[in-house]
PDB file of C-alpha atoms in Angstrom:
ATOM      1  CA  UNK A 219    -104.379 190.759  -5.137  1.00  0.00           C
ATOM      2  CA  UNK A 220    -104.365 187.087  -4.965  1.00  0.00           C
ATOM      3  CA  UNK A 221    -107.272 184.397  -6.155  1.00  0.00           C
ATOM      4  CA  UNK A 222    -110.341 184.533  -3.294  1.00  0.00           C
ATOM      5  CA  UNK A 223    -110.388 180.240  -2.841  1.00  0.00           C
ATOM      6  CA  UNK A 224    -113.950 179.652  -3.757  1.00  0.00           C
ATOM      7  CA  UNK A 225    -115.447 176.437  -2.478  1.00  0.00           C
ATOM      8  CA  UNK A 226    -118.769 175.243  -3.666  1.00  0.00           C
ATOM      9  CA  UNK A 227    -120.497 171.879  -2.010  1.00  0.00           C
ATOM     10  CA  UNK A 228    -123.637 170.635  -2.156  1.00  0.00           C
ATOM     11  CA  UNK A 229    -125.712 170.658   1.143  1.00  0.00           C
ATOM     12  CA  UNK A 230    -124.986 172.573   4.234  1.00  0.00           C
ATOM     13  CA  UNK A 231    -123.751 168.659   5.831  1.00  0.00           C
ATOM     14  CA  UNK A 232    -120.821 168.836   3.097  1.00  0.00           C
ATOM     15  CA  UNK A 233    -120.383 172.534   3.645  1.00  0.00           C
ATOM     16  CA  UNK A 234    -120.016 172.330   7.207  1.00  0.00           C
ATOM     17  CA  UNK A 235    -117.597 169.585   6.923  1.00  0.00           C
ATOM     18  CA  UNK A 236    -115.340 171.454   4.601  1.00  0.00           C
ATOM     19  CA  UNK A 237    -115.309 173.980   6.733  1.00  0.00           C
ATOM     20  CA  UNK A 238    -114.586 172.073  10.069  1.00  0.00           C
ATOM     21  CA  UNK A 239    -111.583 170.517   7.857  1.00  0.00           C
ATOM     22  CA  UNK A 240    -109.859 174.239   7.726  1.00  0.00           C
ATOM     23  CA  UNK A 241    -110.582 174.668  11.292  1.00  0.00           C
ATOM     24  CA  UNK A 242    -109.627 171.706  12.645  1.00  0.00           C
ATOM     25  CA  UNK A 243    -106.255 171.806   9.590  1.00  0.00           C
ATOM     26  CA  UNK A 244    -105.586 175.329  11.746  1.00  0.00           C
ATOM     27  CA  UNK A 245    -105.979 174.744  15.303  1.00  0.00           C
ATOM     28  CA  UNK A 246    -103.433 171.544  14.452  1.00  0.00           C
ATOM     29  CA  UNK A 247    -100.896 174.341  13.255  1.00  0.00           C
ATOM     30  CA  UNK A 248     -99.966 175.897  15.737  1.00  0.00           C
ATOM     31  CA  UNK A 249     -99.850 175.900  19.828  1.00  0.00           C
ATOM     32  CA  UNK A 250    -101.288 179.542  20.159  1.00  0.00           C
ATOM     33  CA  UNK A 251    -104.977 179.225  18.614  1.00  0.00           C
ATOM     34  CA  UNK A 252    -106.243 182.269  18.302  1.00  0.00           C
ATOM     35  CA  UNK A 253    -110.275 182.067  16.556  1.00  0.00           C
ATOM     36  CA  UNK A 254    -112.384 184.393  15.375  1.00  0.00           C
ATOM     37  CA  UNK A 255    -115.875 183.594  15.997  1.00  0.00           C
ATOM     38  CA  UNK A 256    -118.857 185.039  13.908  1.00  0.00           C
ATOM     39  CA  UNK A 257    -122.939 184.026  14.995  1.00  0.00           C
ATOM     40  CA  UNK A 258    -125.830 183.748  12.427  1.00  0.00           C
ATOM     41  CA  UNK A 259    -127.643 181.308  10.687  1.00  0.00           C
ATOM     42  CA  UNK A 260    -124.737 180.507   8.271  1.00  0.00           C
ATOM     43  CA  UNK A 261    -122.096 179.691  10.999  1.00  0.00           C
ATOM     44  CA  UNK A 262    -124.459 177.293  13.096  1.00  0.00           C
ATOM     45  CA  UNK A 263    -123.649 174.037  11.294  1.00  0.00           C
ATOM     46  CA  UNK A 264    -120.236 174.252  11.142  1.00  0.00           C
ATOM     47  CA  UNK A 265    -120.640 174.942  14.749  1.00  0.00           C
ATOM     48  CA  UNK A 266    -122.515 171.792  15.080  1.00  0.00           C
ATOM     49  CA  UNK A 267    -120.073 170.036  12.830  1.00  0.00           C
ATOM     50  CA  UNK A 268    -117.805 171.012  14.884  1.00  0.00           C
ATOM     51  CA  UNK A 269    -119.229 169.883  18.578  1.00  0.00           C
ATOM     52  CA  UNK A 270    -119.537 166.310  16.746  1.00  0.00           C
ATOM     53  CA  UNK A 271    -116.066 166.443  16.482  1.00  0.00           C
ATOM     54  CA  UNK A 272    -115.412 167.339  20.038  1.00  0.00           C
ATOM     55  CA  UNK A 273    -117.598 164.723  21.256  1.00  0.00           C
ATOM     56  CA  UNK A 274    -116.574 161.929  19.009  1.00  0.00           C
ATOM     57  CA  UNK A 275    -113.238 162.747  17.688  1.00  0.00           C
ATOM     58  CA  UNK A 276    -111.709 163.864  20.440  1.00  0.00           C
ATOM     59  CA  UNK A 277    -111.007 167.482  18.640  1.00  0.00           C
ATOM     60  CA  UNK A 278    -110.010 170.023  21.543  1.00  0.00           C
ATOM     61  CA  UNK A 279    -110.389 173.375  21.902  1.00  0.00           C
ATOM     62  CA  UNK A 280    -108.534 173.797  25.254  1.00  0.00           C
ATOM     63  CA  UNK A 281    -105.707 175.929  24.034  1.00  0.00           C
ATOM     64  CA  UNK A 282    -108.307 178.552  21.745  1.00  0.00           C
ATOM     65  CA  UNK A 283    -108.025 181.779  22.884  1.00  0.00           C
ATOM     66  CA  UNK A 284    -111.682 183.148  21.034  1.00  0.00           C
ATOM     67  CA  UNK A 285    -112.909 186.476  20.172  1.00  0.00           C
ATOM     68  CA  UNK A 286    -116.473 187.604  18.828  1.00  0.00           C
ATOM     69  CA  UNK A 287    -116.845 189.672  16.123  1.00  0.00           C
ATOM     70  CA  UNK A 288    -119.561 192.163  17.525  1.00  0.00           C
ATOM     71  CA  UNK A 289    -122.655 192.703  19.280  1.00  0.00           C
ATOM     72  CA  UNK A 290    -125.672 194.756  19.955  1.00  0.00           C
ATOM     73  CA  UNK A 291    -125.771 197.917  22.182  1.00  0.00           C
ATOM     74  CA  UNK A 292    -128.346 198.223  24.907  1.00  0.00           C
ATOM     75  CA  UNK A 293    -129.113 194.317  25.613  1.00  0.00           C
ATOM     76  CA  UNK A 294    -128.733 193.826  29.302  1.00  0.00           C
ATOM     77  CA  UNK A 295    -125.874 191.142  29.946  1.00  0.00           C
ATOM     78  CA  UNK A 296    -128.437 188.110  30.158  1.00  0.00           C
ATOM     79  CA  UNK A 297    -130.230 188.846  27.282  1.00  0.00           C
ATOM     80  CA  UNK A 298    -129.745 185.580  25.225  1.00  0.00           C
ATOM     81  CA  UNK A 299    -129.332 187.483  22.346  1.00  0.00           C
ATOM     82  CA  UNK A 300    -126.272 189.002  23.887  1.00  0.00           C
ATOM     83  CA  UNK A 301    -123.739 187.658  21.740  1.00  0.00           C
ATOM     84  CA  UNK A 302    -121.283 186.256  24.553  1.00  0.00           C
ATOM     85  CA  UNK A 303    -124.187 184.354  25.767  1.00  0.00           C
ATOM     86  CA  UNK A 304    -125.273 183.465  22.062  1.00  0.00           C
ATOM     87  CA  UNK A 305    -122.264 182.013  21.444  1.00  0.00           C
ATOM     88  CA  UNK A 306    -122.221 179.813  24.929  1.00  0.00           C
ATOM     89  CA  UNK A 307    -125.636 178.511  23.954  1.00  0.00           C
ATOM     90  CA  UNK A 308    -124.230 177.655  20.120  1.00  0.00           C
ATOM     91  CA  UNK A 309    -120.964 176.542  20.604  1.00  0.00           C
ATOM     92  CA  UNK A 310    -118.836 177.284  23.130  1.00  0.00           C
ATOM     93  CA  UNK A 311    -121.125 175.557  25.907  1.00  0.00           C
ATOM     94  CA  UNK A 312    -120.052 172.465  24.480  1.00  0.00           C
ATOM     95  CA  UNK A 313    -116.865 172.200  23.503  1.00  0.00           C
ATOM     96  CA  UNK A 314    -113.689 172.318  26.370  1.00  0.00           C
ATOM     97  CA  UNK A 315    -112.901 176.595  25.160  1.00  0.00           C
ATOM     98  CA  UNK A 316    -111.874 177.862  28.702  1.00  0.00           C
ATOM     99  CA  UNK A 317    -114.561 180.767  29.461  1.00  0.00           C
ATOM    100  CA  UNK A 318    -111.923 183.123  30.762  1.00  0.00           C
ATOM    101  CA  UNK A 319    -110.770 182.482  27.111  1.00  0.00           C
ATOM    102  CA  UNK A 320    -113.669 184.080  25.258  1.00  0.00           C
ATOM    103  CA  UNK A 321    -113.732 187.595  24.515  1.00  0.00           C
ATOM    104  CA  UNK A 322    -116.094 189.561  23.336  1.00  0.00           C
ATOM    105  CA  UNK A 323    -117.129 193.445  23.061  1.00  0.00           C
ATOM    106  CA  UNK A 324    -119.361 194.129  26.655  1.00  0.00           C
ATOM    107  CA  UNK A 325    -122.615 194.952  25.392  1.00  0.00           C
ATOM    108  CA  UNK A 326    -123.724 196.533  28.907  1.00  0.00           C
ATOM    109  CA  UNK A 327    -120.965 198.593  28.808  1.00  0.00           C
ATOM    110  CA  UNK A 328    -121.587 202.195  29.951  1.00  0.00           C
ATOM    111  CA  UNK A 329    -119.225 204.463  27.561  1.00  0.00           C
ATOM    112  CA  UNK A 330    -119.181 202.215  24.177  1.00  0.00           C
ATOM    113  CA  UNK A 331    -116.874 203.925  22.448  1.00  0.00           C
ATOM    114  CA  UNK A 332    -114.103 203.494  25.152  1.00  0.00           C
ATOM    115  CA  UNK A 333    -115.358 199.744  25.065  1.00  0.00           C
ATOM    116  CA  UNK A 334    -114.422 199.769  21.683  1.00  0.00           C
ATOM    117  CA  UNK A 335    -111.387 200.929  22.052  1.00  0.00           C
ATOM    118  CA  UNK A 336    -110.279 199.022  24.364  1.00  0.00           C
ATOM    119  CA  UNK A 337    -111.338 195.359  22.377  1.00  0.00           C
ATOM    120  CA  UNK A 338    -110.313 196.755  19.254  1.00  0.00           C
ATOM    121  CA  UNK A 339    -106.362 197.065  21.162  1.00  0.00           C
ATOM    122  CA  UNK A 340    -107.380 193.134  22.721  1.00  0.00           C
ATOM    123  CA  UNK A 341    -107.871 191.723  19.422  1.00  0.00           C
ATOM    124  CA  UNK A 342    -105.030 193.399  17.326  1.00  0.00           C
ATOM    125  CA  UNK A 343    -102.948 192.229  20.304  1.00  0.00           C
ATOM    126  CA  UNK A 344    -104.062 188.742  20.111  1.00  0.00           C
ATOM    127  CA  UNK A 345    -103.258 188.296  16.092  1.00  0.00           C
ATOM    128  CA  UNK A 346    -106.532 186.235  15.193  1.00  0.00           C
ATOM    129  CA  UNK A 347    -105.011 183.493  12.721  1.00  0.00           C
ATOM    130  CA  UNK A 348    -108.349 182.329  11.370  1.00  0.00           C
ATOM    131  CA  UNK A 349    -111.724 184.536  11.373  1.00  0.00           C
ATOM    132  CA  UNK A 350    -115.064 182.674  10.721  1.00  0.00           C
ATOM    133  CA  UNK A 351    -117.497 185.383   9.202  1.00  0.00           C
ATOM    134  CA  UNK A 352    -120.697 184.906   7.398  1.00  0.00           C
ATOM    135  CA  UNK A 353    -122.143 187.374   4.333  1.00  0.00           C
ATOM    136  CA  UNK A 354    -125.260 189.729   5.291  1.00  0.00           C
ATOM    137  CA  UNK A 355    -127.716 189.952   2.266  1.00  0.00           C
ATOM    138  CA  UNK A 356    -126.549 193.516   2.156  1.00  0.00           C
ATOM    139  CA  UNK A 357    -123.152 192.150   1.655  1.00  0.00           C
ATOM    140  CA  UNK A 358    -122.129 193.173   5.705  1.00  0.00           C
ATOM    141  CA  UNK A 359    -119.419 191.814   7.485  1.00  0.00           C
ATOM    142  CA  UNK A 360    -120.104 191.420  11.233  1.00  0.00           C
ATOM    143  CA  UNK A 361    -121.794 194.550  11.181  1.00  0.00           C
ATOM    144  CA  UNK A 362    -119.936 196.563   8.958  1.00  0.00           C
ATOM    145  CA  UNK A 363    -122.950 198.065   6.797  1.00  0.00           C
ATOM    146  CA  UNK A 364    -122.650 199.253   3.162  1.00  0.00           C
ATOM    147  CA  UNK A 365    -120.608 202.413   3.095  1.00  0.00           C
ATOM    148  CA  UNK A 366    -118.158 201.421   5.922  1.00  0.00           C
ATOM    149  CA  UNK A 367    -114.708 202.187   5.200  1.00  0.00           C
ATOM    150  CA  UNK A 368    -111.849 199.543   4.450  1.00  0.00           C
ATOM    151  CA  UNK A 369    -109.954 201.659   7.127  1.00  0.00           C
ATOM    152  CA  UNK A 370    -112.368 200.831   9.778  1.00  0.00           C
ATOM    153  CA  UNK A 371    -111.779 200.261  13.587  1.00  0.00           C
ATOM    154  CA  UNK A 372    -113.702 199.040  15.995  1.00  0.00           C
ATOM    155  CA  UNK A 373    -116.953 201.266  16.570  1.00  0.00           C
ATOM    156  CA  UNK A 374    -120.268 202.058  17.622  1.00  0.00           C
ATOM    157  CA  UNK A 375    -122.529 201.355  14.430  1.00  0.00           C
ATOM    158  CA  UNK A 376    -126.007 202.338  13.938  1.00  0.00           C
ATOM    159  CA  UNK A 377    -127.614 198.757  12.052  1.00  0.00           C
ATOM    160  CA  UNK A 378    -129.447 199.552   8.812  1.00  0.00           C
ATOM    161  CA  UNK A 379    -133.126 198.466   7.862  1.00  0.00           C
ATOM    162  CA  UNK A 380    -132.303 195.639   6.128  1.00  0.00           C
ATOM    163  CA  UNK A 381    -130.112 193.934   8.819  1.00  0.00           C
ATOM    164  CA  UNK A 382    -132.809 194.576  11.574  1.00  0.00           C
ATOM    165  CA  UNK A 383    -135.540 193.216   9.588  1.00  0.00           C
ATOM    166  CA  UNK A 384    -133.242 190.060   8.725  1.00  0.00           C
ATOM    167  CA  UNK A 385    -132.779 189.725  12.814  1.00  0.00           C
ATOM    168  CA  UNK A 386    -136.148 190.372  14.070  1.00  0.00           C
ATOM    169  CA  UNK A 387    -136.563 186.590  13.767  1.00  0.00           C
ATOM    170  CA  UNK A 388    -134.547 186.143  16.882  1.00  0.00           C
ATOM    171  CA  UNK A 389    -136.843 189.178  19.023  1.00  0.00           C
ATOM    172  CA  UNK A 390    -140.322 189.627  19.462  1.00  0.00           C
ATOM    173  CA  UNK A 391    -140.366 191.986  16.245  1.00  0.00           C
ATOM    174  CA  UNK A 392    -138.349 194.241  14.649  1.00  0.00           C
ATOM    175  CA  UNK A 393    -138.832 197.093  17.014  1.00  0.00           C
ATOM    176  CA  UNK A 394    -137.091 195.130  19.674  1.00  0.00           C
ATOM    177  CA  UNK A 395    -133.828 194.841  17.642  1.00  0.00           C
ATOM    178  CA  UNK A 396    -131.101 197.274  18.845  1.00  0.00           C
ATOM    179  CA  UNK A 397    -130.778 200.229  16.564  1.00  0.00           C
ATOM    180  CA  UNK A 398    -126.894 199.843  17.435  1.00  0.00           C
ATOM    181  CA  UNK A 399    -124.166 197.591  17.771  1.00  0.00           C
ATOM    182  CA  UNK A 400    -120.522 197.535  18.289  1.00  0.00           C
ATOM    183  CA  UNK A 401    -118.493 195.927  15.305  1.00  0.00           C
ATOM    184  CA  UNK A 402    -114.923 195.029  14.736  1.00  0.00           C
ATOM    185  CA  UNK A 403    -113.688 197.325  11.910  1.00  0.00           C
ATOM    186  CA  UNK A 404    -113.340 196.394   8.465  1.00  0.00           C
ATOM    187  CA  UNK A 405    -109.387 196.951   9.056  1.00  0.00           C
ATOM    188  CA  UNK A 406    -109.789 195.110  12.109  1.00  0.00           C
ATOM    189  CA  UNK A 407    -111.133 192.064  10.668  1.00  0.00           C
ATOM    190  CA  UNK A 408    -108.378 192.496   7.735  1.00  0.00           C
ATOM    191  CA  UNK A 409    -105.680 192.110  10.441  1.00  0.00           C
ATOM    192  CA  UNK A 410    -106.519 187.853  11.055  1.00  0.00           C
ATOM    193  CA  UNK A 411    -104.200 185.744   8.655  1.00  0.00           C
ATOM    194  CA  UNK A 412    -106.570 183.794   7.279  1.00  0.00           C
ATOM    195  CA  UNK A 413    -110.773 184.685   6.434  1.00  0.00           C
ATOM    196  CA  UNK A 414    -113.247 181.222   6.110  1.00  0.00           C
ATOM    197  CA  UNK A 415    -116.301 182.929   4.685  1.00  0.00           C
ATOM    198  CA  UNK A 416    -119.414 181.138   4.273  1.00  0.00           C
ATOM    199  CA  UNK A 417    -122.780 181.765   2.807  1.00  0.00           C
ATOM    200  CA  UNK A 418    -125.687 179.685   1.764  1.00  0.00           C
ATOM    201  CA  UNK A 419    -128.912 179.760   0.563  1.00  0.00           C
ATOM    202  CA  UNK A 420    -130.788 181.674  -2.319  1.00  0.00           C
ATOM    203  CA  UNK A 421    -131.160 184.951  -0.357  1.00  0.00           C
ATOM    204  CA  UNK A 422    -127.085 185.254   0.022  1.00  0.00           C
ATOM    205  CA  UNK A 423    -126.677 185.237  -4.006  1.00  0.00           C
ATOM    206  CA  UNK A 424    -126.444 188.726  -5.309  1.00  0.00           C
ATOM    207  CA  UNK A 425    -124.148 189.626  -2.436  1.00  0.00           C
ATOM    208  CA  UNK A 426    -121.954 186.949  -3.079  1.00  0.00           C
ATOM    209  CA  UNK A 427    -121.973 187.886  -6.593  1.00  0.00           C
ATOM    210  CA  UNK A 428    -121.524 191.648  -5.794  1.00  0.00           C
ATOM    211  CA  UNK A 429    -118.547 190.613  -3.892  1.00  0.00           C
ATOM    212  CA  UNK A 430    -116.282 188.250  -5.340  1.00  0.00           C
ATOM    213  CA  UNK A 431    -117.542 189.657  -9.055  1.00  0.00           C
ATOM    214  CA  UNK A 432    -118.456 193.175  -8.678  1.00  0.00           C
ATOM    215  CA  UNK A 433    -116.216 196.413  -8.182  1.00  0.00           C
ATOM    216  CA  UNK A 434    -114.007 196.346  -4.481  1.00  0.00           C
ATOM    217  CA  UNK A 435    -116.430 199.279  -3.117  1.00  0.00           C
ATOM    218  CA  UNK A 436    -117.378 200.121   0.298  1.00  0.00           C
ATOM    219  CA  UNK A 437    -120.874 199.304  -0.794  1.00  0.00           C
ATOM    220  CA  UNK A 438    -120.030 196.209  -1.007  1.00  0.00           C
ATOM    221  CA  UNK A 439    -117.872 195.243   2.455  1.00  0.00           C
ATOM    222  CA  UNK A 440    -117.655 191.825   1.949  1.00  0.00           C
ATOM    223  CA  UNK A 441    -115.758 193.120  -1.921  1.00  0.00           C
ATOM    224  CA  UNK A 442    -112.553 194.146   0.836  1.00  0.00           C
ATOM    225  CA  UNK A 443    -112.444 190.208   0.982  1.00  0.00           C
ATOM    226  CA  UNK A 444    -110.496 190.267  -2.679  1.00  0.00           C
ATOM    227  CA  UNK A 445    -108.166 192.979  -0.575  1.00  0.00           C
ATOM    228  CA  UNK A 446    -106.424 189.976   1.560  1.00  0.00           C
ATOM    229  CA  UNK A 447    -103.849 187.541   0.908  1.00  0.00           C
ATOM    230  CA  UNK A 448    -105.448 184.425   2.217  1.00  0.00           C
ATOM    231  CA  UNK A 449    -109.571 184.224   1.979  1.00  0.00           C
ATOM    232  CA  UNK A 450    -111.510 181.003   1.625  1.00  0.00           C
ATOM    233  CA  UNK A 451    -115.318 181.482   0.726  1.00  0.00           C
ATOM    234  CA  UNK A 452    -117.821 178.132   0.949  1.00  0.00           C
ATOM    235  CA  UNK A 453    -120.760 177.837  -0.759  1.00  0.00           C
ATOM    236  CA  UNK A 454    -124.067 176.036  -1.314  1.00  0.00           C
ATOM    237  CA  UNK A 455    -125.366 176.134  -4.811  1.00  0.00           C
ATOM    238  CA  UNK A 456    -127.965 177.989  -4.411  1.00  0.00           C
ATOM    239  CA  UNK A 457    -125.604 181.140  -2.640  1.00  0.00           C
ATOM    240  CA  UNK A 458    -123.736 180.530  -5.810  1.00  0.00           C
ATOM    241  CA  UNK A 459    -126.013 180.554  -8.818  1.00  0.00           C
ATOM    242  CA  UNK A 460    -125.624 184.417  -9.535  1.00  0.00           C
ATOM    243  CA  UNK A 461    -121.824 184.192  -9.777  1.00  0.00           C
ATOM    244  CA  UNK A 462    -122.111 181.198 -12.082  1.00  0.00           C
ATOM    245  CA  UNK A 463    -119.794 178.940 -10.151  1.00  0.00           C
ATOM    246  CA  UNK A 464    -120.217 175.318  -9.049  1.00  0.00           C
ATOM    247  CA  UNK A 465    -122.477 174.769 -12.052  1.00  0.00           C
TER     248      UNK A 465
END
């Protein structure tokens, strides 16, 4: 296995920035960009970081070919919790990503499975070279709930408890979030070249312990992180006290 990178900083303004630095490092690598894009409170302000750069660095996205990591099952295609149009509201919307270049899983779609088939083929086709992902408290990755195997495809999930109560902030209560979703597979995910993780605040800690500390377990998803060859993880303080890094 080799070393997770483990990056702590000290406010989500620093975090954000470190994290912009490996995007912005790996769309300047390379004339094919391909991007994995996560959503979630942990991702917005390195999206944000990122817009500032568009608009006053001159950082372009024009040649980003995108993909989301998952979505909900059942939202009608203008729901704004929709993750396509989630994204476009966040971050896409304002930066110069061609719209015929974002993909991402159809949540109207009529036979889901087959949907997820056929993204599952679109992304491993692609070759994602950097995947943005953020930590659920249950130690998820894009919806990859405890127990999902390492070997796992794209599929029809069913969301547990936890991660519904965590999103009922964005619906008018928790009976209104989707019971399931459609998720890149933990194998999926495994196939981009490089992971930027990132996780803050106090109610991230014992999952980032649990998965750069405790046993590689499918109880843990976000433990297959210490499976790949290139992972960088960023950190506030705060998502790092129970692992006893950054001081």
């Amino acid at each position: 296995m080799n070393p997770v990178e483990v990056i702590v900083e000290g406010d989500a303004h620093t975090l954000a920035r470190r994290a912009a630095d490996v995007v912005q490092e790996y769309l300047g690598s390379t004339q094919d960009p391909v991007l994995g894009l996560a959503t979630g409170a942990s991702v917005l302000p390195l999206y944000g970081e990122l817009i500032r750069r568009h608009h006053r660095e001159g950082l372009s996205f024009r040649r980003v070919r995108s993909f989301l990591l998952d979505d909900y099952i059942g939202l009608g295609p203008e729901h704004p919790q929709c993750y396509g149009n989630l994204i476009e509201a966040e971050f896409v919307g304002h930066v110069d990503i061609d719209p015929e270049n974002l993909y991402a899983p159809d949540c109207g779609a009529t036979d889901p499975d087959l949907e997820c088939d056929r993204y599952d083929r679109l992304v491993t086709r692609a070759g994602v070279g950097l995947q943005i992902l953020g930590v659920g408290r249950n130690g998820h990755l894009a919806f990859n709930e405890p127990g999902s195997s390492f070997e796992s495809r794209t599929r029809v999930v069913q969301l547990a408890a936890a991660t519904r109560a965590d999103n009922a902030r964005y619906f008018d209560g928790p009976d209104q979030v989707p019971a399931l979703a459609m998720t890149q597979g933990m194998a999926t995910i495994r196939q981009a070249a490089h992971l930027l993780v990132l996780a803050a605040g106090p109610s991230k800690a014992e999952a980032v312990r649990a998965a750069l500390q405790g046993p590689i377990t499918s109880a843990v998803p976000a433990s297959a992180l210490r499976l790949h060859s290139r992972v960088t993880v960023l950190l506030d303080p705060s998502a790092a006290r129970l692992a006893g890094l950054g001081g």
